[in-house]
Amino acid sequence: MADSGTMTAAMTGPRGPKPKRAFNRTNIMIYGTLIVVALYYALPLYVMIVTSLKGLPEIQMGNIFAPPMEITFEPWVKAWAQACTGINCDGLSRGFWNSVRILIPSLIISVAVASVNGYALSMWKFKGSEVFFGILMIGAFIPYQIMLYPIVILLREAGLYGSLTGLVLVHVAFGMPINTLLFRNYFASIPEELFKAARVDGAGFWAIFFRIMLPMSLPIFVVSLIIQVTGIWNDFLFGVTYISSPDRYPMTVQLNNIVNSVQGVKEYNVNMAATLLTGLVPLVIYFASGKLFVRGIAAGAVKG
Amino acid sequence: MALSDASDVTAQVGQGTPARKPTRIFKNLSSKIASLPMVFTALVIFVGGTVWTIVYSFTSSGLLPRLKWVGLDQYERLWSSRKWMVSIENLAVYGICSLILTLVIGFTLAALLDRKVRGEGMLRTIFLYPFALSFIVTGLVWQWILNPQLGLQNVVRGMGWESFAFDPMNNSKIVMFGLLIAGLWQGTGLIMCIMLAGLRGIDEDIWKAARVDGIGTVKTYIRVIIPMMRPVFVTSLVLIGSGIVKLYDLVVAQTSGGPGISSQVPAMYVMTSMFGGQNLGQGFAASTMMLVTVVIILVPWAILEFGGKKRG
Amino acid sequence: MTNSVEIKNLDLSFGAVKVLQNLNLDIGEGEFLVLLGSSGCGKSTLLNCIAGLLEVTDGQIFIKGKNVTWAEPSERGIGMVFQSYALYPQMSVKGNLSFGLKNAKVPKDEIEKRVARAAEILQIEPLLDRKPGALSGGQRQRVAIGRALVRDVDVFLFDEPLSNLDAKLRVDLRVELKRLHNQLQNTMIYVTHDQVEAMTLADRIAVMKGGKIMQLGSPDEIYNQPRNLYVADFIGSPSMNFLEGRLEAGEFKVDDMVMPMNGYEFGAPQTADRPAIIGIRPEHVVTGELVRNAPLQFEVDVDLVEPMGSDTLVYAKLGKHSFRIRMDGQARVRDGEKISIGIDPSRASLFDKSTEDRL
C-alpha cells in the first residue's frame, strides 16, 4: 500500500481529478515556483517600460524597478525621431522603415517559394528531390558564418551587395529550410487520394497547387508568416553583413548602434524606449497570434 | 451510357496520347522548374558556400580572397591566438551551463505546467514571449538591468545589503554568466514548449498505471516519463546546441565582447576577422572550426536518430 | 464481347521489390470486374496503374484499344472513386462535380447539364450547394461516384469505395452500386478485400496474391472450383476445412478413413497416386436427416459450439483433425456430443500437395 503522502502526490497527477483542498503543500510549492519564475520572465519587459517612461534625472537617482514618479513620453519621441547613429539624427524611424521595406518582399517571396517547394517535395517527388531537401535541412544547422563571405561575392557579382534587394534574397535563402519543412510536412499530411482525384480530374502541377492545396492550407501559411516576420525582423547578422550604408540599416542594427554608441551621455530612458520599439513588432505578432505561434515553433522544432 | 448528347465530348481519350515512355528529364517538369530556387539555395549557397570557405581557409587571403596556398598556417595562427582561445573557453562555459540549465528549467517548467495549474495559458505566454524578441533587444535589456551603477546590484545594495556584488558587465570573471542569464531568459521558453508538447503526448494510461502501482509523482517523472521522452530531449539538445554555436547577436548587444576580450565568442572572432580586421583567412579558418564543432554535435545525433530507425 | 481494358505483361517494381509481375488481364465491355485480395497483394497498385497514377516498369495498358500506358490519368477516359472519398473540401458538391470538366474546358451549359443529370441519378440534387464537410459518409461517397459519372467515361475505377462506411450503409451502397452498373452498363473495375462485396457485385473476380492473379473467374467458379489452395482458403467464411492425405486410385485416404471421390470432376485424368489435400466447405457438410442421402458419412465429436443466430458453427473432431461445420441456426448441438455428418465429394475440392493446384 502506498502511504498517504504518495497518494496525495499521485492524486495531483496532470489528468487526475482536481485535488479537493486548494492549499495543500504540493500546490503551494507548484504555484509558488511558477509565480516566482514568471516574475523573472516578466521583469525585463517591466523594466523596459518603466525606464522608458522616466526622466533621465529620476533614473540616475533611483531604483530601476520603481515605477515612474512622473510619466514622460519624451524618451519615446526622441527614440523614434531624434536619436543619433553617426551623423544621422532622425531616430529609429529610419531603421523601422528599412526593416519594413526588407520584411515585406522577403515575406512574400520566401513564403511563396517555400510553399511551392513543400508542395513539390511532398506530392511531385522527382529523382534527387529528397537529396536537395536533405542538403537544405543540413544547411539550417550549419553556422551561417561559414557561408557569409561567399554570399558577399555572389551579391557583389550580381550588383546587389549592400542593397535591400540583396538582403531580401539572403532572407529568402535562409528562411527556406524551416519553411519548406513546414509546408512539406503539412502537404504530406493531406490524404494522397485527394491529389490522385485531382489528377484524374485533369489538374496539373499548378492547378492542383492553386485550386486544391492553397485553399486548404491557410493555417500553415499563417504559421509560416509568423516564423518569417519574427525571424526577419529580429535578424542582426545578415543586416550588419550585407547592408553597407548606415542609411539602409534594418532596425535591429540601428538600435544596437544607437544604444552601444560610445559618444555622449547615456540616455537610458531613450535607449529603453528604442529597444521596446524594436521589440514591439514581434511582440504584437506574438500576443496576437497566441497558439499559432506556439504551433509554428513546435512544428519547426519537433521534427528537425 | 452517355450523359451528354454530344458524343465528341467522350472526351479526354486521345489528343496526342503518347504511346511511348516519356523522356526522363521532361517527366515531372513543372515540379523540377518549381524547385529551382531550392536547388540553387541547396547547391550553390549551402554546399557551394561552405566548400568555398573551407577551401579558402587554406589560403593566405587577407583583404581579398586569393588562392595562395599556405596549408594549415591559418589554423596554426588561430589556435595560437589568445582571443580565439578565450572565445573557445567562453563558448564551452556558456555552452555547458546553457545546455544543462535550459534542459532542467525547460523540463521543470513544463512538468509544473502539466499539473493542471490554473492560468496555464497566461503562464505559458509569459515564459515564451522572450523567444519572440531579437537577441539585440534581449542583450540591451539585460545590459541595462545588470548595469553596475544603476541596475540590480545598486537596488540590492539600496535595500541594505551593502556588500552585495553582482556586476557581470564590469567583471571579466563572471561576464559569461551575465550573458547566460539573458540567454536562458530568451531560450528556455521554447524548450519548455517542446517539453510540454512531449509530456502531453504521453499516454494518459501511463499515469494511471503508475498510480495503481503506487509510484510517487517525482519518481514517475524520473523513472518512466523522462526515458519515454528521449526523442524530445534529443531534439531539444540539437536545438540548444546549434543555437549555442551561433551565439553572436546577444554578445554584440550586451557586452560587445568586453570587458576587454573577456566575453569574445567564436562567431564574433569570425566577424571581426572577416569584416573588421581585413583578415579573411583567419575568418575562414575560424568559421570552418565552427562547422567542425557543429558536425561533432550533429553526427552522433544523426546516427542515433536515423541509424537507429533503419534497424527498427 | 470486345475488350474495354487490356493489360499486357505488366510489371511494376519499387526498387528491388516486385509489386506486380508479368500480369495479363482482359476486361470486357460493360463488365464488372473485382480485384480481390488481402492487403499488399497488389490490387490497389494495379488499379493505380490502370488509372495512370503509378508509372509501370514494363508492359502495356490499353483502354478501348488505345495504348494508354504513358498517358496522363485525365486522358485515359477513366473515372475513379476512392476509399476516403477524396472530395475537395473547400468546393461545394457542385464544384466537386464540375472541377474535372472545367479542367477539360467543357462548355458551361454542357457542365450544367451533366452535373444535373449525375445528381439526378445519384439523388444528390438537394446537396449540390453544400460543402463536403456537411455531408454524411454515404452522401460523400455518392458525390465521389458522381464525380466519376459526370466525366462521361468508359471505365470506372473503384478503390475500396465502401471500406470507410459503417456496416449497414455499406450494404445499402453495395446494392445501389449494383443497380447503377445495371443502369449505366459501364466497365467497372473494383478493388476490395471484402469477399462479400466481391461475390455480390462481380461479373468476374480476380483473386490476387503477391502481385499475381491467382484465379480469374465468375464468383461461382471462384467459390465452387477454386483453382488452388490459396483461393480455396481465402474465399468463404468460415474458411474451408483442409485434410491432408493421399489420392490413390480415385480414392482420397486420410489416416484410416477412405473417401471414394465418386462424382468429383477432375481437371485431368488422374493416373499416378500422390499426396493431396481435400478441401470441404463448412456449409457443404450436411447433418441430421440429410446424412442418410450423402455419399460419404462420418461420426464426429463436437468440440465447441458457436451459435450465431442465423446459423451455428460447430467445431468438431474428425478422427485426429479439427473440422468446422456450419449448421442451421436452430440446430441444438452440445459440446462433447457425437454427431453424424455427410459429405458430397462432388462439392469438395482436391489439391495436389506439392503444387497446391486443383486436381
PDB file of N, CA, C and O in Angstrom, chain A residues 47-64 66-76 78 265-273, chain B residues 144 150:
ATOM      1  N   VAL A  47      10.837  46.403 -16.686  1.00  0.00           N
ATOM      2  CA  VAL A  47      11.930  47.370 -16.560  1.00  0.00           C
ATOM      3  C   VAL A  47      12.013  48.248 -17.801  1.00  0.00           C
ATOM      4  O   VAL A  47      12.163  49.465 -17.709  1.00  0.00           O
ATOM      5  N   MET A  48      11.889  47.613 -18.970  1.00  0.00           N
ATOM      6  CA  MET A  48      11.910  48.391 -20.218  1.00  0.00           C
ATOM      7  C   MET A  48      10.842  49.470 -20.193  1.00  0.00           C
ATOM      8  O   MET A  48      11.094  50.628 -20.515  1.00  0.00           O
ATOM      9  N   ILE A  49       9.642  49.064 -19.812  1.00  0.00           N
ATOM     10  CA  ILE A  49       8.525  50.013 -19.863  1.00  0.00           C
ATOM     11  C   ILE A  49       8.731  51.148 -18.863  1.00  0.00           C
ATOM     12  O   ILE A  49       8.671  52.331 -19.236  1.00  0.00           O
ATOM     13  N   VAL A  50       9.020  50.805 -17.599  1.00  0.00           N
ATOM     14  CA  VAL A  50       9.127  51.899 -16.612  1.00  0.00           C
ATOM     15  C   VAL A  50      10.317  52.804 -16.921  1.00  0.00           C
ATOM     16  O   VAL A  50      10.199  54.027 -16.810  1.00  0.00           O
ATOM     17  N   THR A  51      11.430  52.201 -17.349  1.00  0.00           N
ATOM     18  CA  THR A  51      12.588  53.048 -17.642  1.00  0.00           C
ATOM     19  C   THR A  51      12.281  54.016 -18.776  1.00  0.00           C
ATOM     20  O   THR A  51      12.661  55.189 -18.739  1.00  0.00           O
ATOM     21  N   SER A  52      11.565  53.500 -19.784  1.00  0.00           N
ATOM     22  CA  SER A  52      11.310  54.350 -20.949  1.00  0.00           C
ATOM     23  C   SER A  52      10.350  55.489 -20.628  1.00  0.00           C
ATOM     24  O   SER A  52      10.215  56.409 -21.423  1.00  0.00           O
ATOM     25  N   LEU A  53       9.676  55.388 -19.480  1.00  0.00           N
ATOM     26  CA  LEU A  53       8.707  56.442 -19.148  1.00  0.00           C
ATOM     27  C   LEU A  53       9.247  57.419 -18.093  1.00  0.00           C
ATOM     28  O   LEU A  53       8.557  58.336 -17.682  1.00  0.00           O
ATOM     29  N   LYS A  54      10.504  57.182 -17.658  1.00  0.00           N
ATOM     30  CA  LYS A  54      11.081  58.068 -16.641  1.00  0.00           C
ATOM     31  C   LYS A  54      11.933  59.147 -17.293  1.00  0.00           C
ATOM     32  O   LYS A  54      12.446  58.970 -18.390  1.00  0.00           O
ATOM     33  N   GLY A  55      12.135  60.240 -16.540  1.00  0.00           N
ATOM     34  CA  GLY A  55      13.093  61.244 -16.987  1.00  0.00           C
ATOM     35  C   GLY A  55      14.488  60.803 -16.594  1.00  0.00           C
ATOM     36  O   GLY A  55      14.655  59.993 -15.685  1.00  0.00           O
ATOM     37  N   LEU A  56      15.498  61.345 -17.280  1.00  0.00           N
ATOM     38  CA  LEU A  56      16.863  60.931 -17.013  1.00  0.00           C
ATOM     39  C   LEU A  56      17.295  61.161 -15.555  1.00  0.00           C
ATOM     40  O   LEU A  56      17.925  60.287 -14.953  1.00  0.00           O
ATOM     41  N   PRO A  57      16.967  62.306 -14.971  1.00  0.00           N
ATOM     42  CA  PRO A  57      17.364  62.537 -13.568  1.00  0.00           C
ATOM     43  C   PRO A  57      16.790  61.484 -12.631  1.00  0.00           C
ATOM     44  O   PRO A  57      17.498  60.963 -11.767  1.00  0.00           O
ATOM     45  N   GLU A  58      15.543  61.105 -12.856  1.00  0.00           N
ATOM     46  CA  GLU A  58      14.932  60.119 -11.974  1.00  0.00           C
ATOM     47  C   GLU A  58      15.665  58.795 -12.071  1.00  0.00           C
ATOM     48  O   GLU A  58      15.849  58.099 -11.065  1.00  0.00           O
ATOM     49  N   ILE A  59      16.075  58.442 -13.272  1.00  0.00           N
ATOM     50  CA  ILE A  59      16.808  57.183 -13.452  1.00  0.00           C
ATOM     51  C   ILE A  59      18.113  57.213 -12.693  1.00  0.00           C
ATOM     52  O   ILE A  59      18.470  56.269 -11.991  1.00  0.00           O
ATOM     53  N   GLN A  60      18.824  58.345 -12.807  1.00  0.00           N
ATOM     54  CA  GLN A  60      20.132  58.408 -12.181  1.00  0.00           C
ATOM     55  C   GLN A  60      20.056  58.442 -10.654  1.00  0.00           C
ATOM     56  O   GLN A  60      20.979  58.039  -9.983  1.00  0.00           O
ATOM     57  N   MET A  61      18.938  58.924 -10.136  1.00  0.00           N
ATOM     58  CA  MET A  61      18.758  58.928  -8.694  1.00  0.00           C
ATOM     59  C   MET A  61      18.401  57.533  -8.179  1.00  0.00           C
ATOM     60  O   MET A  61      18.923  57.078  -7.170  1.00  0.00           O
ATOM     61  N   GLY A  62      17.519  56.902  -8.874  1.00  0.00           N
ATOM     62  CA  GLY A  62      16.746  55.878  -8.161  1.00  0.00           C
ATOM     63  C   GLY A  62      16.934  54.439  -8.555  1.00  0.00           C
ATOM     64  O   GLY A  62      17.970  53.984  -8.995  1.00  0.00           O
ATOM     65  N   ASN A  63      15.858  53.743  -8.384  1.00  0.00           N
ATOM     66  CA  ASN A  63      15.761  52.303  -8.424  1.00  0.00           C
ATOM     67  C   ASN A  63      15.190  51.903  -9.777  1.00  0.00           C
ATOM     68  O   ASN A  63      14.139  52.408 -10.180  1.00  0.00           O
ATOM     69  N   ILE A  64      15.864  51.000 -10.497  1.00  0.00           N
ATOM     70  CA  ILE A  64      15.350  50.690 -11.837  1.00  0.00           C
ATOM     71  C   ILE A  64      14.016  49.943 -11.791  1.00  0.00           C
ATOM     72  O   ILE A  64      13.294  49.902 -12.777  1.00  0.00           O
ATOM     73  N   ALA A  66      11.571  50.678  -9.654  1.00  0.00           N
ATOM     74  CA  ALA A  66      10.487  51.537  -9.164  1.00  0.00           C
ATOM     75  C   ALA A  66       9.670  52.085 -10.322  1.00  0.00           C
ATOM     76  O   ALA A  66      10.214  52.400 -11.377  1.00  0.00           O
ATOM     77  N   PRO A  67       8.364  52.177 -10.134  1.00  0.00           N
ATOM     78  CA  PRO A  67       7.543  52.800 -11.188  1.00  0.00           C
ATOM     79  C   PRO A  67       7.883  54.285 -11.301  1.00  0.00           C
ATOM     80  O   PRO A  67       8.362  54.880 -10.342  1.00  0.00           O
ATOM     81  N   PRO A  68       7.644  54.859 -12.470  1.00  0.00           N
ATOM     82  CA  PRO A  68       7.999  56.273 -12.650  1.00  0.00           C
ATOM     83  C   PRO A  68       7.182  57.177 -11.729  1.00  0.00           C
ATOM     84  O   PRO A  68       5.988  56.965 -11.555  1.00  0.00           O
ATOM     85  N   MET A  69       7.846  58.206 -11.137  1.00  0.00           N
ATOM     86  CA  MET A  69       7.107  59.173 -10.316  1.00  0.00           C
ATOM     87  C   MET A  69       6.356  60.130 -11.217  1.00  0.00           C
ATOM     88  O   MET A  69       5.296  60.598 -10.908  1.00  0.00           O
ATOM     89  N   GLU A  70       7.010  60.402 -12.341  1.00  0.00           N
ATOM     90  CA  GLU A  70       6.392  61.342 -13.271  1.00  0.00           C
ATOM     91  C   GLU A  70       6.516  60.737 -14.670  1.00  0.00           C
ATOM     92  O   GLU A  70       7.626  60.509 -15.148  1.00  0.00           O
ATOM     93  N   ILE A  71       5.396  60.437 -15.286  1.00  0.00           N
ATOM     94  CA  ILE A  71       5.460  59.759 -16.587  1.00  0.00           C
ATOM     95  C   ILE A  71       5.755  60.752 -17.691  1.00  0.00           C
ATOM     96  O   ILE A  71       5.128  61.804 -17.796  1.00  0.00           O
ATOM     97  N   THR A  72       6.765  60.412 -18.512  1.00  0.00           N
ATOM     98  CA  THR A  72       7.064  61.274 -19.653  1.00  0.00           C
ATOM     99  C   THR A  72       7.203  60.425 -20.909  1.00  0.00           C
ATOM    100  O   THR A  72       7.754  59.319 -20.865  1.00  0.00           O
ATOM    101  N   PHE A  73       6.694  60.916 -22.001  1.00  0.00           N
ATOM    102  CA  PHE A  73       6.800  60.187 -23.272  1.00  0.00           C
ATOM    103  C   PHE A  73       7.926  60.719 -24.134  1.00  0.00           C
ATOM    104  O   PHE A  73       8.130  60.277 -25.239  1.00  0.00           O
ATOM    105  N   GLU A  74       8.633  61.683 -23.559  1.00  0.00           N
ATOM    106  CA  GLU A  74       9.693  62.301 -24.339  1.00  0.00           C
ATOM    107  C   GLU A  74      10.728  61.291 -24.852  1.00  0.00           C
ATOM    108  O   GLU A  74      11.142  61.380 -26.015  1.00  0.00           O
ATOM    109  N   PRO A  75      11.148  60.314 -23.993  1.00  0.00           N
ATOM    110  CA  PRO A  75      12.123  59.340 -24.494  1.00  0.00           C
ATOM    111  C   PRO A  75      11.626  58.612 -25.739  1.00  0.00           C
ATOM    112  O   PRO A  75      12.406  58.334 -26.652  1.00  0.00           O
ATOM    113  N   TRP A  76      10.358  58.307 -25.790  1.00  0.00           N
ATOM    114  CA  TRP A  76       9.793  57.610 -26.947  1.00  0.00           C
ATOM    115  C   TRP A  76       9.902  58.481 -28.192  1.00  0.00           C
ATOM    116  O   TRP A  76      10.305  57.992 -29.250  1.00  0.00           O
ATOM    117  N   LYS A  78      11.918  60.913 -28.681  1.00  0.00           N
ATOM    118  CA  LYS A  78      13.310  61.076 -29.040  1.00  0.00           C
ATOM    119  C   LYS A  78      13.853  59.824 -29.732  1.00  0.00           C
ATOM    120  O   LYS A  78      14.563  59.915 -30.738  1.00  0.00           O
ATOM    121  N   VAL A 265      26.318  61.359 -23.471  1.00  0.00           N
ATOM    122  CA  VAL A 265      25.755  60.859 -22.217  1.00  0.00           C
ATOM    123  C   VAL A 265      24.845  59.686 -22.548  1.00  0.00           C
ATOM    124  O   VAL A 265      24.126  59.715 -23.539  1.00  0.00           O
ATOM    125  N   LYS A 266      24.880  58.655 -21.718  1.00  0.00           N
ATOM    126  CA  LYS A 266      23.982  57.525 -21.921  1.00  0.00           C
ATOM    127  C   LYS A 266      22.571  57.925 -21.508  1.00  0.00           C
ATOM    128  O   LYS A 266      22.309  58.238 -20.346  1.00  0.00           O
ATOM    129  N   GLU A 267      21.683  57.927 -22.454  1.00  0.00           N
ATOM    130  CA  GLU A 267      20.290  58.269 -22.130  1.00  0.00           C
ATOM    131  C   GLU A 267      19.525  56.963 -22.000  1.00  0.00           C
ATOM    132  O   GLU A 267      18.935  56.472 -22.947  1.00  0.00           O
ATOM    133  N   TYR A 268      19.541  56.417 -20.803  1.00  0.00           N
ATOM    134  CA  TYR A 268      18.974  55.085 -20.598  1.00  0.00           C
ATOM    135  C   TYR A 268      17.488  55.025 -20.958  1.00  0.00           C
ATOM    136  O   TYR A 268      17.009  54.019 -21.479  1.00  0.00           O
ATOM    137  N   ASN A 269      16.779  56.087 -20.659  1.00  0.00           N
ATOM    138  CA  ASN A 269      15.348  56.068 -20.973  1.00  0.00           C
ATOM    139  C   ASN A 269      15.092  56.014 -22.482  1.00  0.00           C
ATOM    140  O   ASN A 269      14.240  55.273 -22.951  1.00  0.00           O
ATOM    141  N   VAL A 270      15.898  56.787 -23.218  1.00  0.00           N
ATOM    142  CA  VAL A 270      15.744  56.757 -24.676  1.00  0.00           C
ATOM    143  C   VAL A 270      16.140  55.375 -25.216  1.00  0.00           C
ATOM    144  O   VAL A 270      15.477  54.820 -26.082  1.00  0.00           O
ATOM    145  N   ASN A 271      17.227  54.848 -24.637  1.00  0.00           N
ATOM    146  CA  ASN A 271      17.658  53.517 -25.075  1.00  0.00           C
ATOM    147  C   ASN A 271      16.562  52.476 -24.882  1.00  0.00           C
ATOM    148  O   ASN A 271      16.312  51.639 -25.747  1.00  0.00           O
ATOM    149  N   MET A 272      15.937  52.495 -23.723  1.00  0.00           N
ATOM    150  CA  MET A 272      14.904  51.506 -23.453  1.00  0.00           C
ATOM    151  C   MET A 272      13.672  51.726 -24.324  1.00  0.00           C
ATOM    152  O   MET A 272      13.035  50.766 -24.769  1.00  0.00           O
ATOM    153  N   ALA A 273      13.361  52.979 -24.580  1.00  0.00           N
ATOM    154  CA  ALA A 273      12.241  53.248 -25.491  1.00  0.00           C
ATOM    155  C   ALA A 273      12.558  52.695 -26.871  1.00  0.00           C
ATOM    156  O   ALA A 273      11.709  52.058 -27.517  1.00  0.00           O
TER     157      ALA A 273
ATOM    158  N   TRP B 144      21.143  46.683 -19.381  1.00  0.00           N
ATOM    159  CA  TRP B 144      20.613  47.756 -18.526  1.00  0.00           C
ATOM    160  C   TRP B 144      20.284  47.230 -17.123  1.00  0.00           C
ATOM    161  O   TRP B 144      20.646  47.837 -16.119  1.00  0.00           O
ATOM    162  N   LEU B 150      23.501  51.492 -11.807  1.00  0.00           N
ATOM    163  CA  LEU B 150      22.090  51.843 -11.651  1.00  0.00           C
ATOM    164  C   LEU B 150      21.165  50.617 -11.626  1.00  0.00           C
ATOM    165  O   LEU B 150      19.983  50.737 -11.351  1.00  0.00           O
TER     166      LEU B 150
END
